[in-house]
XYZ file of C-alpha atoms in Angstrom:
65
model
C 0.000 0.000 0.000
C 2.905 2.320 0.723
C 4.299 2.026 -2.804
C 0.844 2.726 -4.234
C 0.532 5.912 -2.198
C 4.043 7.052 -3.129
C 3.358 6.597 -6.841
C 0.029 8.379 -6.554
C 1.624 11.206 -4.554
C 4.387 11.724 -7.124
C 1.806 11.843 -9.893
C -0.223 14.449 -8.030
C 2.823 16.430 -6.859
C 4.044 17.141 -10.374
C 0.485 17.250 -11.789
C 1.525 15.513 -14.953
C -1.155 13.397 -16.630
C 1.330 10.900 -18.123
C 3.037 10.519 -14.739
C -0.329 10.099 -13.010
C -1.372 7.422 -15.521
C 1.977 5.670 -15.071
C 1.528 5.833 -11.292
C -1.911 4.248 -11.492
C -0.538 1.551 -13.803
C 2.293 0.802 -11.332
C -0.204 0.578 -8.458
C -2.298 -1.860 -10.494
C 0.757 -3.989 -11.250
C 1.660 -4.126 -7.542
C -1.887 -5.240 -6.764
C -1.702 -8.026 -9.358
C 1.643 -9.172 -7.947
C 0.130 -9.419 -4.473
C -2.971 -11.305 -5.628
C -1.394 -13.709 -8.128
C 2.130 -14.237 -6.756
C 2.449 -13.447 -3.067
C -0.857 -14.718 -1.703
C -0.641 -18.173 -3.341
C 2.974 -18.499 -2.161
C 2.018 -17.575 1.408
C -0.963 -19.952 1.367
C 1.253 -22.789 0.153
C 4.009 -21.996 2.668
C 1.907 -21.363 5.787
C -1.246 -23.344 5.015
C -4.113 -23.051 7.483
C -2.385 -20.318 9.509
C -2.345 -18.109 6.434
C -5.991 -18.855 5.653
C -7.023 -17.963 9.212
C -5.043 -14.730 9.021
C -6.633 -13.777 5.692
C -10.099 -14.261 7.185
C -9.239 -11.850 10.029
C -7.336 -9.177 8.080
C -8.231 -7.318 4.897
C -5.705 -6.848 2.126
C -5.471 -3.032 2.241
C -7.874 -1.362 4.670
C -8.556 -2.151 8.294
C -11.785 -3.983 9.036
C -14.226 -1.998 11.201
C -15.496 -3.846 14.271
């Protein structure tokens, strides 16, 4: 999430449309890496512990109680 916010901030700081589009593209690529590479690896490595953790914790934003 930190990288996504940095890329978005740089795009807004310089107010350049191409840079903003590139920043959004980079954030999307990071998201795809998390969903299709990291999460399956963690599920395979940690098994049921990882599944229990994923049920308790959201990917990006905190869950309201």
